[in-house]
Every structure is written in C-alpha cells, then in structure tokens.
PDB file of C-alpha atoms in Angstrom:
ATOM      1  CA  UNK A  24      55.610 146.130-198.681  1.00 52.00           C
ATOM      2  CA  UNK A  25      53.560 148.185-196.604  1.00 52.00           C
ATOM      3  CA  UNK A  26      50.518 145.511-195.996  1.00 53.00           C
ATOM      4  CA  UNK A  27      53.975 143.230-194.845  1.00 51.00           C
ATOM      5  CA  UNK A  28      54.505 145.503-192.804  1.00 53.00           C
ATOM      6  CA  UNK A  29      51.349 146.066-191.066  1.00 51.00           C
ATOM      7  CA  UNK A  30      50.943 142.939-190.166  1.00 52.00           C
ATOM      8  CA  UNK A  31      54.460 142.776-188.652  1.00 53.00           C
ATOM      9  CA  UNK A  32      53.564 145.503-186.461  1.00 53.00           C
ATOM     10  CA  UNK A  33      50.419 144.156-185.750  1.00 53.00           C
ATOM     11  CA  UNK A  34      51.563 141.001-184.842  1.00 54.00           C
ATOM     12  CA  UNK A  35      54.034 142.559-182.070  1.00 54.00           C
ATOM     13  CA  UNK A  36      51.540 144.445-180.732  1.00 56.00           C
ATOM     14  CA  UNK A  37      49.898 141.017-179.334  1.00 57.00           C
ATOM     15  CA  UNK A  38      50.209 140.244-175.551  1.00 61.00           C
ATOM     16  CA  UNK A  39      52.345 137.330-174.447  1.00 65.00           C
ATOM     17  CA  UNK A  40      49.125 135.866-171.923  1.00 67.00           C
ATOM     18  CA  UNK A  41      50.963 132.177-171.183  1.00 69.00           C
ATOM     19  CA  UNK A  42      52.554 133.865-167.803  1.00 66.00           C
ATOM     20  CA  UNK A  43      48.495 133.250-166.284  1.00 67.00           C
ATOM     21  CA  UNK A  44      48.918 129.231-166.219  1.00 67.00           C
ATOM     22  CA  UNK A  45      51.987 128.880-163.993  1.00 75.00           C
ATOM     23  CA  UNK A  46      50.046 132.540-162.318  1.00 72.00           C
ATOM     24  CA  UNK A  47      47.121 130.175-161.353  1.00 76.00           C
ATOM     25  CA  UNK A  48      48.752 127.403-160.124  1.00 75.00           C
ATOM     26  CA  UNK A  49      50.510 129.770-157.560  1.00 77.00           C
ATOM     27  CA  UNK A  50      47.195 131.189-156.458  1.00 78.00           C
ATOM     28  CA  UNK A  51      45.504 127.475-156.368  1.00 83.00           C
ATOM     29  CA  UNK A  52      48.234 126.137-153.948  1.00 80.00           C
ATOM     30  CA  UNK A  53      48.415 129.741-151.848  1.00 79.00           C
ATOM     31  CA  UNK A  54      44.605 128.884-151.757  1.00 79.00           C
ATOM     32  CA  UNK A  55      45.273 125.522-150.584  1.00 80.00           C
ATOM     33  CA  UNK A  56      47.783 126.464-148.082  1.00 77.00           C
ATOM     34  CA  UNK A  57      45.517 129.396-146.458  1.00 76.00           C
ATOM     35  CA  UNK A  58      43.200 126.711-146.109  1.00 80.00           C
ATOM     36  CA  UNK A  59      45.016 124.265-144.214  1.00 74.00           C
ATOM     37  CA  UNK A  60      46.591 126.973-141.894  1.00 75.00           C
ATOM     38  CA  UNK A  61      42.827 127.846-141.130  1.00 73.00           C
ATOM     39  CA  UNK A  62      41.909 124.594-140.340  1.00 68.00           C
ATOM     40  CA  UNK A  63      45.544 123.643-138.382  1.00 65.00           C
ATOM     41  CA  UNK A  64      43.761 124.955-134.916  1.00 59.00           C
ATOM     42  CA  UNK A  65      41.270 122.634-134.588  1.00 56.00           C
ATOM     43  CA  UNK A  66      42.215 119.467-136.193  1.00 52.00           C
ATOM     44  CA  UNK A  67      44.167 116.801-134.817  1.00 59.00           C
ATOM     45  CA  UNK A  68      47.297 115.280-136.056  1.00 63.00           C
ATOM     46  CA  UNK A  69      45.873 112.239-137.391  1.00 63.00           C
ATOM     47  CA  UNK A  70      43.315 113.884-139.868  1.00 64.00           C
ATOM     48  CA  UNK A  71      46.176 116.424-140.334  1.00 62.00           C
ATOM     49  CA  UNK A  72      48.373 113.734-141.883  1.00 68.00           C
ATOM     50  CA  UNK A  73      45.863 112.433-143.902  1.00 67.00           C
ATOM     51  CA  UNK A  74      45.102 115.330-145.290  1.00 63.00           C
ATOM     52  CA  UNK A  75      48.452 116.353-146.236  1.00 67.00           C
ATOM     53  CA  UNK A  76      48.716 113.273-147.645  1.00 71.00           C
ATOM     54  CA  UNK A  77      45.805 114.525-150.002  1.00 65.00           C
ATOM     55  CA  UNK A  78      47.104 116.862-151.221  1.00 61.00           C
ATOM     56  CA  UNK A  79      50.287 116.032-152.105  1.00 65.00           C
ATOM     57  CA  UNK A  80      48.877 113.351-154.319  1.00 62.00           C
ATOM     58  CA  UNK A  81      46.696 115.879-156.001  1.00 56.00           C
ATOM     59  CA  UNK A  82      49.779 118.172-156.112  1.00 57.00           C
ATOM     60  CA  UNK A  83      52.505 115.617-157.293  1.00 59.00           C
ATOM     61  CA  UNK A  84      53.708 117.260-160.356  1.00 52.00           C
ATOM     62  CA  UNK A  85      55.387 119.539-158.278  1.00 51.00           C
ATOM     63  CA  UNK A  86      56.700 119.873-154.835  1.00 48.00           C
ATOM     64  CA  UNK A  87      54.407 118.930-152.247  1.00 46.00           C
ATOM     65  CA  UNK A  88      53.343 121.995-149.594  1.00 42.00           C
ATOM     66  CA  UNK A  89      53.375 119.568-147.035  1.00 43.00           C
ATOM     67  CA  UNK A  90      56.670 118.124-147.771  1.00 48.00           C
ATOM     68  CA  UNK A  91      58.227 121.149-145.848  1.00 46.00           C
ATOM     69  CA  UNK A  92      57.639 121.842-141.958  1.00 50.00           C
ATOM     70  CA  UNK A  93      54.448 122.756-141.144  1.00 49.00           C
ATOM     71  CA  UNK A  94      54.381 126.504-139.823  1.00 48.00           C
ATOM     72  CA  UNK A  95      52.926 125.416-136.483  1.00 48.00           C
ATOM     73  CA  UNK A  96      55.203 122.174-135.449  1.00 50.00           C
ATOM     74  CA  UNK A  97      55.077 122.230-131.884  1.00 53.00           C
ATOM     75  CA  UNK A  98      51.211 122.090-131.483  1.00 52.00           C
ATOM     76  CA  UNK A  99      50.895 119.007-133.828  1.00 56.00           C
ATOM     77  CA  UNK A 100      53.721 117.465-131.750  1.00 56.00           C
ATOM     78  CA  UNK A 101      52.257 118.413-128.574  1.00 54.00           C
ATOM     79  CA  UNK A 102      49.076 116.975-129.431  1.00 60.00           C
ATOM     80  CA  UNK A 103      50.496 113.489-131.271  1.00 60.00           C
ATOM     81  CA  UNK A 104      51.769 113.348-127.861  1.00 57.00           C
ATOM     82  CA  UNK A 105      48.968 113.861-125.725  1.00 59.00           C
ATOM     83  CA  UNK A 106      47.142 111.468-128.103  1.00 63.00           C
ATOM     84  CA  UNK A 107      49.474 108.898-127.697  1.00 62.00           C
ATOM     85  CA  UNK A 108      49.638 109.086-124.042  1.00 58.00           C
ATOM     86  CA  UNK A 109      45.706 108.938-123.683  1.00 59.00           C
ATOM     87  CA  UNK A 110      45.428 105.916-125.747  1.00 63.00           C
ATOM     88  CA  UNK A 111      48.226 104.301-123.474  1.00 58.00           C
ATOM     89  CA  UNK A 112      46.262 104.802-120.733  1.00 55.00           C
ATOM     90  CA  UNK A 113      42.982 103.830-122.242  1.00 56.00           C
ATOM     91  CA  UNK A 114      44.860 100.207-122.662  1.00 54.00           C
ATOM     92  CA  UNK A 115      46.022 100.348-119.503  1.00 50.00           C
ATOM     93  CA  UNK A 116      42.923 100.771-117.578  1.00 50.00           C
ATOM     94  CA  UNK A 117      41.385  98.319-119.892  1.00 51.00           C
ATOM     95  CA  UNK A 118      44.289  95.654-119.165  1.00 51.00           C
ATOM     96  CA  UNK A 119      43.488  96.339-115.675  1.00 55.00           C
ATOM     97  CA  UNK A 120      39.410  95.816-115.561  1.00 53.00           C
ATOM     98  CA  UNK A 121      39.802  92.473-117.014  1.00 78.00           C
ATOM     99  CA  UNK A 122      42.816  91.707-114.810  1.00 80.00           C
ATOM    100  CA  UNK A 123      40.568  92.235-111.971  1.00 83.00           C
ATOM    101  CA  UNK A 124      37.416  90.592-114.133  1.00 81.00           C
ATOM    102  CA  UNK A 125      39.204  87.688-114.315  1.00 81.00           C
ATOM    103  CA  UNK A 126      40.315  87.389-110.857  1.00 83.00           C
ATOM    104  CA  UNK A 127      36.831  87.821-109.634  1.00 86.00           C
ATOM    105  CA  UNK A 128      35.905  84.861-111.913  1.00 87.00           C
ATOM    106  CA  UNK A 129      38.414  82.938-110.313  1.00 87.00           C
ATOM    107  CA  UNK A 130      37.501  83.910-106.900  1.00 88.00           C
ATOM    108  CA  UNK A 131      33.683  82.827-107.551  1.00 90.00           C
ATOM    109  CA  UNK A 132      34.814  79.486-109.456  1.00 91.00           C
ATOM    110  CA  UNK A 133      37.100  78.924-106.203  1.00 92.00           C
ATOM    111  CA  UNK A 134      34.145  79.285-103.957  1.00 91.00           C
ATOM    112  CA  UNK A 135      32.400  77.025-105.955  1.00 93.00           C
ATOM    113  CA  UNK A 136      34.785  74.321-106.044  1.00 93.00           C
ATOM    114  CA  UNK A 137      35.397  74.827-102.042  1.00 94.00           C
ATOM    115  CA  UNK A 138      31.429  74.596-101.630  1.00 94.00           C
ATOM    116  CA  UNK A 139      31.260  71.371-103.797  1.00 94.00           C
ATOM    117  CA  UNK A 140      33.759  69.710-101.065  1.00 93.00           C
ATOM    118  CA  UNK A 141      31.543  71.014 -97.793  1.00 95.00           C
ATOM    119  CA  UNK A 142      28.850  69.184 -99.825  1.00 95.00           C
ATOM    120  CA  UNK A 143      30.918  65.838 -99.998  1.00 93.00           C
ATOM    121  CA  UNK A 144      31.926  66.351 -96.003  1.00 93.00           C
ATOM    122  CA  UNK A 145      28.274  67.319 -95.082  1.00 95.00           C
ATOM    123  CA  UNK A 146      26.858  64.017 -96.574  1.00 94.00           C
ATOM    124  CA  UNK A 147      29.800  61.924 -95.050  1.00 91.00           C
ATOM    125  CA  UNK A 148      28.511  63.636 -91.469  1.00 92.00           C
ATOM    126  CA  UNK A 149      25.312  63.557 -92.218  1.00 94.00           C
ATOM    127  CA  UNK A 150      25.395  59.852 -93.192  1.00 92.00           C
ATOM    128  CA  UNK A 151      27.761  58.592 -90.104  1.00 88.00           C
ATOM    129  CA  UNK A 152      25.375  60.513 -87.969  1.00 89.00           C
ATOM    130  CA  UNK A 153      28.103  62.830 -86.913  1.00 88.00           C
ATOM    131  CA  UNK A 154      26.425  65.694 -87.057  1.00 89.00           C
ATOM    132  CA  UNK A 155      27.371  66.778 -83.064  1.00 86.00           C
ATOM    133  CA  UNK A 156      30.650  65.950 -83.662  1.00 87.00           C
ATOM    134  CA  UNK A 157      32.359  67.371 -87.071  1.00 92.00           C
ATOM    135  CA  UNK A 158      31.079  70.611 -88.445  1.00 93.00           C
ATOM    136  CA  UNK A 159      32.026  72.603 -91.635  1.00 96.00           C
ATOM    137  CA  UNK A 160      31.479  76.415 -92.687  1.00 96.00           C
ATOM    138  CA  UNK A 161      32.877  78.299 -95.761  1.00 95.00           C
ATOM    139  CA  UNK A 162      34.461  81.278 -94.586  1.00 92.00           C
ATOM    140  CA  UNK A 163      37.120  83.850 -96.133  1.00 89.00           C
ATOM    141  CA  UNK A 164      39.657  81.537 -95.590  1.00 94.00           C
ATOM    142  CA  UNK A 165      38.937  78.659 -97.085  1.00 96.00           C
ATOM    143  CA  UNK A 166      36.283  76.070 -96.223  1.00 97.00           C
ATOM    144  CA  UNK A 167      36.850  75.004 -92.619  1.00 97.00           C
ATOM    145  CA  UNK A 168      36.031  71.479 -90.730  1.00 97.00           C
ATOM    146  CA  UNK A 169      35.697  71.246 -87.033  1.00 96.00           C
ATOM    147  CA  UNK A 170      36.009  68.132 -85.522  1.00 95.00           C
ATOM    148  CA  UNK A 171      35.324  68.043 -81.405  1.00 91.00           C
ATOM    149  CA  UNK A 172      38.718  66.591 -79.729  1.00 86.00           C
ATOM    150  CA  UNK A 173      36.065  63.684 -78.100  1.00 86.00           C
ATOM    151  CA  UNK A 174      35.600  61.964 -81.694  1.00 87.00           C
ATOM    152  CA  UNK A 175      39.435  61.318 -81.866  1.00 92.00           C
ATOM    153  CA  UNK A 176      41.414  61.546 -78.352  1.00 92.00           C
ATOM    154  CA  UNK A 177      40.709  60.556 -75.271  1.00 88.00           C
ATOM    155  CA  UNK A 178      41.208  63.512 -72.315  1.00 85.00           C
ATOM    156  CA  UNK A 179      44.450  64.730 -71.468  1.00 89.00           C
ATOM    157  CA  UNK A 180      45.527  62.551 -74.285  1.00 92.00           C
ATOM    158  CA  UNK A 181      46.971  63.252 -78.127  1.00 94.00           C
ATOM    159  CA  UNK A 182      47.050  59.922 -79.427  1.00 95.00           C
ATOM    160  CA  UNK A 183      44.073  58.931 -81.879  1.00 94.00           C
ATOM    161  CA  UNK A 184      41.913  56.116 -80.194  1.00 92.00           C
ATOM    162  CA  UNK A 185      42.008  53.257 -82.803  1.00 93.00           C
ATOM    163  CA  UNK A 186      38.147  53.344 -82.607  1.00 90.00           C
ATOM    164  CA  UNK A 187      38.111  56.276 -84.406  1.00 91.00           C
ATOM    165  CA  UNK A 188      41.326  55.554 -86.956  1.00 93.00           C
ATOM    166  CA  UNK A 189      38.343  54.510 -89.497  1.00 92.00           C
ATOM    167  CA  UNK A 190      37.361  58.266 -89.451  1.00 91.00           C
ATOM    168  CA  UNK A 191      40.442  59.829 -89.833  1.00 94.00           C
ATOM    169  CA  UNK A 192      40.892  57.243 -92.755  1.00 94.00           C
ATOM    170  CA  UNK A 193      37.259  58.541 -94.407  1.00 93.00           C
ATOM    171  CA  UNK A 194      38.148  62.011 -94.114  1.00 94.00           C
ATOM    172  CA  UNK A 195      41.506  61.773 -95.797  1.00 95.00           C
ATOM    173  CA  UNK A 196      39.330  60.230 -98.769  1.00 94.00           C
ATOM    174  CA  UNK A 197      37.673  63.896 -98.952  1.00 93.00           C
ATOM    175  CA  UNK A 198      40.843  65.585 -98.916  1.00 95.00           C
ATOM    176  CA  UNK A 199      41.812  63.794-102.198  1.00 94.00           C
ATOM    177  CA  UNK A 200      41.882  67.118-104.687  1.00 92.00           C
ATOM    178  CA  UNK A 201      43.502  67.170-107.940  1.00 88.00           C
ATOM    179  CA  UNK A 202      45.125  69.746-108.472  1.00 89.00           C
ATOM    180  CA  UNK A 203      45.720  69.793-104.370  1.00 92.00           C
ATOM    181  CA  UNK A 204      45.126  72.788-101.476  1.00 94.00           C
ATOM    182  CA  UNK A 205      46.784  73.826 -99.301  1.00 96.00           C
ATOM    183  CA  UNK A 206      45.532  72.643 -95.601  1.00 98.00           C
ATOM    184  CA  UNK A 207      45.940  73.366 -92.080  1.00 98.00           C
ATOM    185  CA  UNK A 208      45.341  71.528 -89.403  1.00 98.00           C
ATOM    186  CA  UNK A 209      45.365  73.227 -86.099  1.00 98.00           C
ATOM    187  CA  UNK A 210      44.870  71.641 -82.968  1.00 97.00           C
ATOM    188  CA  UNK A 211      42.790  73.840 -79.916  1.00 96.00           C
ATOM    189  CA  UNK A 212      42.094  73.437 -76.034  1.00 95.00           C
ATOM    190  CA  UNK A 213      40.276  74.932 -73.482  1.00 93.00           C
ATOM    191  CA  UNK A 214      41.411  77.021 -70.944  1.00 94.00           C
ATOM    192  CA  UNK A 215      41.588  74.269 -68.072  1.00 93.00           C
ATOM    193  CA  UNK A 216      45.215  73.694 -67.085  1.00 93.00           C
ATOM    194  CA  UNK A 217      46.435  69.991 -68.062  1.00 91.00           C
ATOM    195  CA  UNK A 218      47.114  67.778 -65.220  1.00 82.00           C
ATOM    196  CA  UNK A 219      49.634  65.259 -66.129  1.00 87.00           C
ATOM    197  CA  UNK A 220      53.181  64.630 -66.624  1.00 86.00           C
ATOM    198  CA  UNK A 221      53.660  63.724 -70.235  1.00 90.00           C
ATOM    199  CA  UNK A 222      52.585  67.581 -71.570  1.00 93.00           C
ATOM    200  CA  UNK A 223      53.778  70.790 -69.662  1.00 91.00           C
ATOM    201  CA  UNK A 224      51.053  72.870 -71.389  1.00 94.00           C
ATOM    202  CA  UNK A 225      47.493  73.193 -73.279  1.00 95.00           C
ATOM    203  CA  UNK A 226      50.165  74.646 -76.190  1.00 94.00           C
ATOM    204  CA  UNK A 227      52.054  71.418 -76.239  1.00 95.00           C
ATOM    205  CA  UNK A 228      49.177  69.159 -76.122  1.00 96.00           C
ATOM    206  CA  UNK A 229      47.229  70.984 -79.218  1.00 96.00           C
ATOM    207  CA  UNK A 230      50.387  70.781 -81.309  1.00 97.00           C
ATOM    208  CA  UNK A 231      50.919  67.310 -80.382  1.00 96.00           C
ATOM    209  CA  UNK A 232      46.904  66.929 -81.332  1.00 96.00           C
ATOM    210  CA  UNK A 233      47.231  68.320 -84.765  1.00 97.00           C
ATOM    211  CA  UNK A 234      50.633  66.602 -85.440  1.00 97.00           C
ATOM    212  CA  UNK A 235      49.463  63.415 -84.882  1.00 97.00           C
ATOM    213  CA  UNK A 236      46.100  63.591 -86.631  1.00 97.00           C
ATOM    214  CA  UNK A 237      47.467  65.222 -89.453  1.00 98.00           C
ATOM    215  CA  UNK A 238      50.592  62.049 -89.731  1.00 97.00           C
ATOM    216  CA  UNK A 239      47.241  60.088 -89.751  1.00 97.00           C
ATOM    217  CA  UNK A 240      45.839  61.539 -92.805  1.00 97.00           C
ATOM    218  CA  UNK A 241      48.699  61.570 -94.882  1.00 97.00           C
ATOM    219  CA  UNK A 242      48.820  57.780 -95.021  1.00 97.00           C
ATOM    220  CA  UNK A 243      46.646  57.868 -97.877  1.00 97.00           C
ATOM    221  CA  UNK A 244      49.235  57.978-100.455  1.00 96.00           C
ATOM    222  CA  UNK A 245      47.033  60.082-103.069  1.00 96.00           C
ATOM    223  CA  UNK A 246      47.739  63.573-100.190  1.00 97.00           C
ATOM    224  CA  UNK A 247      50.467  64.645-100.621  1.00 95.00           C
ATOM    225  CA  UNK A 248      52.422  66.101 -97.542  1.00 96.00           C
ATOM    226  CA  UNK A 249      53.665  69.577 -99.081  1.00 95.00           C
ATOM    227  CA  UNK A 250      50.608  70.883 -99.486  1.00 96.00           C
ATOM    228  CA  UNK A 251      49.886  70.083 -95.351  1.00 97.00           C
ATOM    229  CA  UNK A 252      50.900  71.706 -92.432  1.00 97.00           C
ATOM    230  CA  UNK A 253      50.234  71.959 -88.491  1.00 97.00           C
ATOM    231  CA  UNK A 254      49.503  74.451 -85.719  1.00 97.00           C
ATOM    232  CA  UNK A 255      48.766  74.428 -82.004  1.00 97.00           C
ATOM    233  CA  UNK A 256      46.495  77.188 -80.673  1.00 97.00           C
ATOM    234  CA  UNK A 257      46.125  75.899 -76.825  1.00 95.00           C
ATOM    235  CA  UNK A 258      43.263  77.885 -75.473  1.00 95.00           C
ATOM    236  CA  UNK A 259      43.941  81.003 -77.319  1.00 96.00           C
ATOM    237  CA  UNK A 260      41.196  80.770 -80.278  1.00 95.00           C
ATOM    238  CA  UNK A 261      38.389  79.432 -78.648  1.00 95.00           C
ATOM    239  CA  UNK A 262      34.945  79.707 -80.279  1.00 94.00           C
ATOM    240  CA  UNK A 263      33.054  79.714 -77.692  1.00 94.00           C
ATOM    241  CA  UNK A 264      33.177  80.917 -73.556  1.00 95.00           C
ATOM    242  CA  UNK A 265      35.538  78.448 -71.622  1.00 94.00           C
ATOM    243  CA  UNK A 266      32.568  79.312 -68.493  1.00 95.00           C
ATOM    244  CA  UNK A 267      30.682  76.584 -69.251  1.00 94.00           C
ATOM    245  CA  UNK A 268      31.198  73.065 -69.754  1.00 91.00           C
ATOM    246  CA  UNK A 269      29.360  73.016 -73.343  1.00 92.00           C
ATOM    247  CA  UNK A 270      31.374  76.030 -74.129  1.00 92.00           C
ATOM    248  CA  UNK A 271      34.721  74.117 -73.265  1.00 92.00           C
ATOM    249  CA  UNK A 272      33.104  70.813 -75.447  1.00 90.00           C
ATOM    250  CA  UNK A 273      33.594  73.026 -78.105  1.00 90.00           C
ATOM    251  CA  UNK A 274      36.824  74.695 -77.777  1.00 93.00           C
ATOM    252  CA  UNK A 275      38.510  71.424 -77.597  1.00 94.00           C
ATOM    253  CA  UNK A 276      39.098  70.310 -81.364  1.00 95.00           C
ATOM    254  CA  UNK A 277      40.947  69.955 -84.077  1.00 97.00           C
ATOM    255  CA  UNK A 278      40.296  72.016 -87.167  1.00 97.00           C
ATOM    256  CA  UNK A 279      41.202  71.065 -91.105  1.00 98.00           C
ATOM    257  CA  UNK A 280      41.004  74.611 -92.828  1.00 98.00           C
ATOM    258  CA  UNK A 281      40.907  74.081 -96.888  1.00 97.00           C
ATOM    259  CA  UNK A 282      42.554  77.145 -98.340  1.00 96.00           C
ATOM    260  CA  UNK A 283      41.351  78.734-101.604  1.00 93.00           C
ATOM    261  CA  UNK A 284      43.633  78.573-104.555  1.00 86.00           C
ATOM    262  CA  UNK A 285      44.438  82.148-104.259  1.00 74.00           C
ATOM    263  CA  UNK A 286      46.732  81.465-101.466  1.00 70.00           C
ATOM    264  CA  UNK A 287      49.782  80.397-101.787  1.00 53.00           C
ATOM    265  CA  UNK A 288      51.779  77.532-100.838  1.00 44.00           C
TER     266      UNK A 288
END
C-alpha cells in the first residue's frame, strides 16, 4: 500500500508542460508580426501584398495575421495610389512620344512623296525646255509650281491660248495622285492697273486666270474636282519688285500649290 502510494504522489507531483506548444506558436507569429510592422515603412504595397500573402500560406492552420487590417492602412493606400497614378502617367507620356514619333514619320514620308512629284514636274520642264517659264520649290506648304502668266494667256487676257492647251493637258497628267491632294491654284498680277473694259480690276482678272486654268485641268477625268480649288491674289503676293519689268515678268502667274497630306480637305 504504501509503495502505491508513493507513486501516486509522485506521479501528481509532475508538471503539466503541453501549455509551451500553443506558448510558441504565439511568440512565432508575435515574431512575425513585429517583423512586418518593422519593415511596413519602407516597403511598398506591392511587395507588401506579396508578402502577406506568404505568410498566410505558411500560417494557414490558423487565422491569417494579415487577414485583419493592417495597423498602418492609410500609408499603404496612399502609396497604392501614388503608384497607380505614376504608372498612368508613365503610359501616358509614352502614348504621347510615339503619337508624335509617328507623326514625324508621316511628315518625312509626306515630304518624300511631295519631292518624288517635283522630280516628275522638273523632268517634264526640263524636257519641254521650259525651264524660264514653269518653276517648282518644296516649301512648308506643300510643293509649289509657278507657271509665268506668258506660257498660258495672252496680256490683259484670262483665256488660255489654244497653243498652249497641250501644256495645261501635260500638267494635269502630273497631278494624277492616288490617293489625291488637295491643290490650289491661285492666279497673281502685277501692280500695273488693267486697261480694258472686260475686267474692272488686277483682282478680277487673277481669279478669272486661275478659274479658267484650273476648269482646264480638271478635264482629265482621273482629277477629281473636290480635292481643287481657286484663288485670285491681284498684285498683292508678288515675289518679286513690281519696279522693274523682269520683276513684273514674274509676278504675273499662276501658281498650282500641292498640299501635304497633313492638311485637310
């Protein structure tokens, strides 16, 4: 009886020690979470979320720390947000660089395409020996053909000699563009009052000009009208001083201006 109840004593006497596993687990996520609100001031919210997402797959048996608010909400927000806002406008700026890329590409193709036509006009001068009479230079608004008013009319007049029908004809042939321009033709004077009774003005007789030259052209059936139109200028843009008689030669003429894509109709 007595060695019975030794032991019986003895054995309640022993410490109950399973309290320590449940004990650690506590410290390991207290750990866990000390270490995260360490860290919380410097990282963003994207490694942030991964992280949590760590470690609530190594903490699953349980609830997840991170499945409560974090203790410092409004910074995370406030800096999702700022993230968000900067790659916005990283996109933007890119979208906006290649918009302007690609409108420079255009641009230089346009030029291109404009210089390929002075080409075709320069050898159609150059090979009807015309080279007093029509000239051509690329500018900013297109790719511009002068023609002097002596090659076409006679003076005082705005009807197209039928000698020179045949060029109107051959130039119409260059203005052939698929898809078309836009053109203008524009009819000048100098600044010597006109002397006869069927125009009141050096107005009405360079509107008359480019009217008629530009009816003219558009009997080649592959122009097509819409894309024309016509001005009169009278003296008022001359190229070059009205003091002289060369000077005047040159202000008298009728222009074909071959506008780059980028304008519109």
């Amino acid at each position: 009886m007595s060695k019975k109840r030794k032991k019986k004593e003895h054995h309640e006497e022993h410490v109950d020690e399973s309290w320590l596993v449940p004990y650690s687990d506590l410290l390991t996520l207290l750990l866990a979470l000390f270490i995260v609100l360490y860290a919380m001031s410097s990282v963003d919210s994207k490694k942030f979320a991964a992280l949590a997402d760590a470690f609530n797959k190594e903490f699953q048996s349980g609830t997840g720390i991170f499945d409560y608010p974090s203790p410092a909400p409004t910074k995370i927000e406030e800096q999702a947000d700022i993230d968000d806002m900067n790659e916005k406008s990283k996109s933007k700026d890119r979208a906006t660089v290649t918009k302007e890329e690609l409108e420079k590409i255009k641009e230089q193709q346009d030029k291109e395409e404009l210089g390929k036509i002075q080409d075709k006009v320069n050898s159609y001068i150059n090979g009807k020996h015309l080279n007093k009479q029509l000239d051509t230079s690329l500018t900013d608004e297109g790719l511009l053909v002068s023609i002097r008013d002596n090659v076409l009319f006679a003076s005082g007049s705005a009807d197209i000699r039928s000698s020179d029908k045949k060029v109107v004809e051959e130039i119409s042939k260059l203005l052939v563009m698929d898809p078309p321009r836009s053109i203008i033709i524009s009819g000048h004077t100098d600044n010597v009052p006109i002397n006869n009774s069927e125009y009141d003005s050096n107005w009405e007789l360079s509107v008359t000009r480019a009217i008629n030259f530009m009816k003219l052209l558009l009997k080649n059936d592959k122009l097509n009208p819409s894309s024309f139109s016509a001005k009169g200028f009278g003296e008022f843009k001359p190229v070059a001083s009205n003091k002289t008689a060369e000077g005047r030669t040159k202000n008298r003429r009728v222009e074909i201006l071959i506008q780059p894509r980028t304008v519109e109709n």
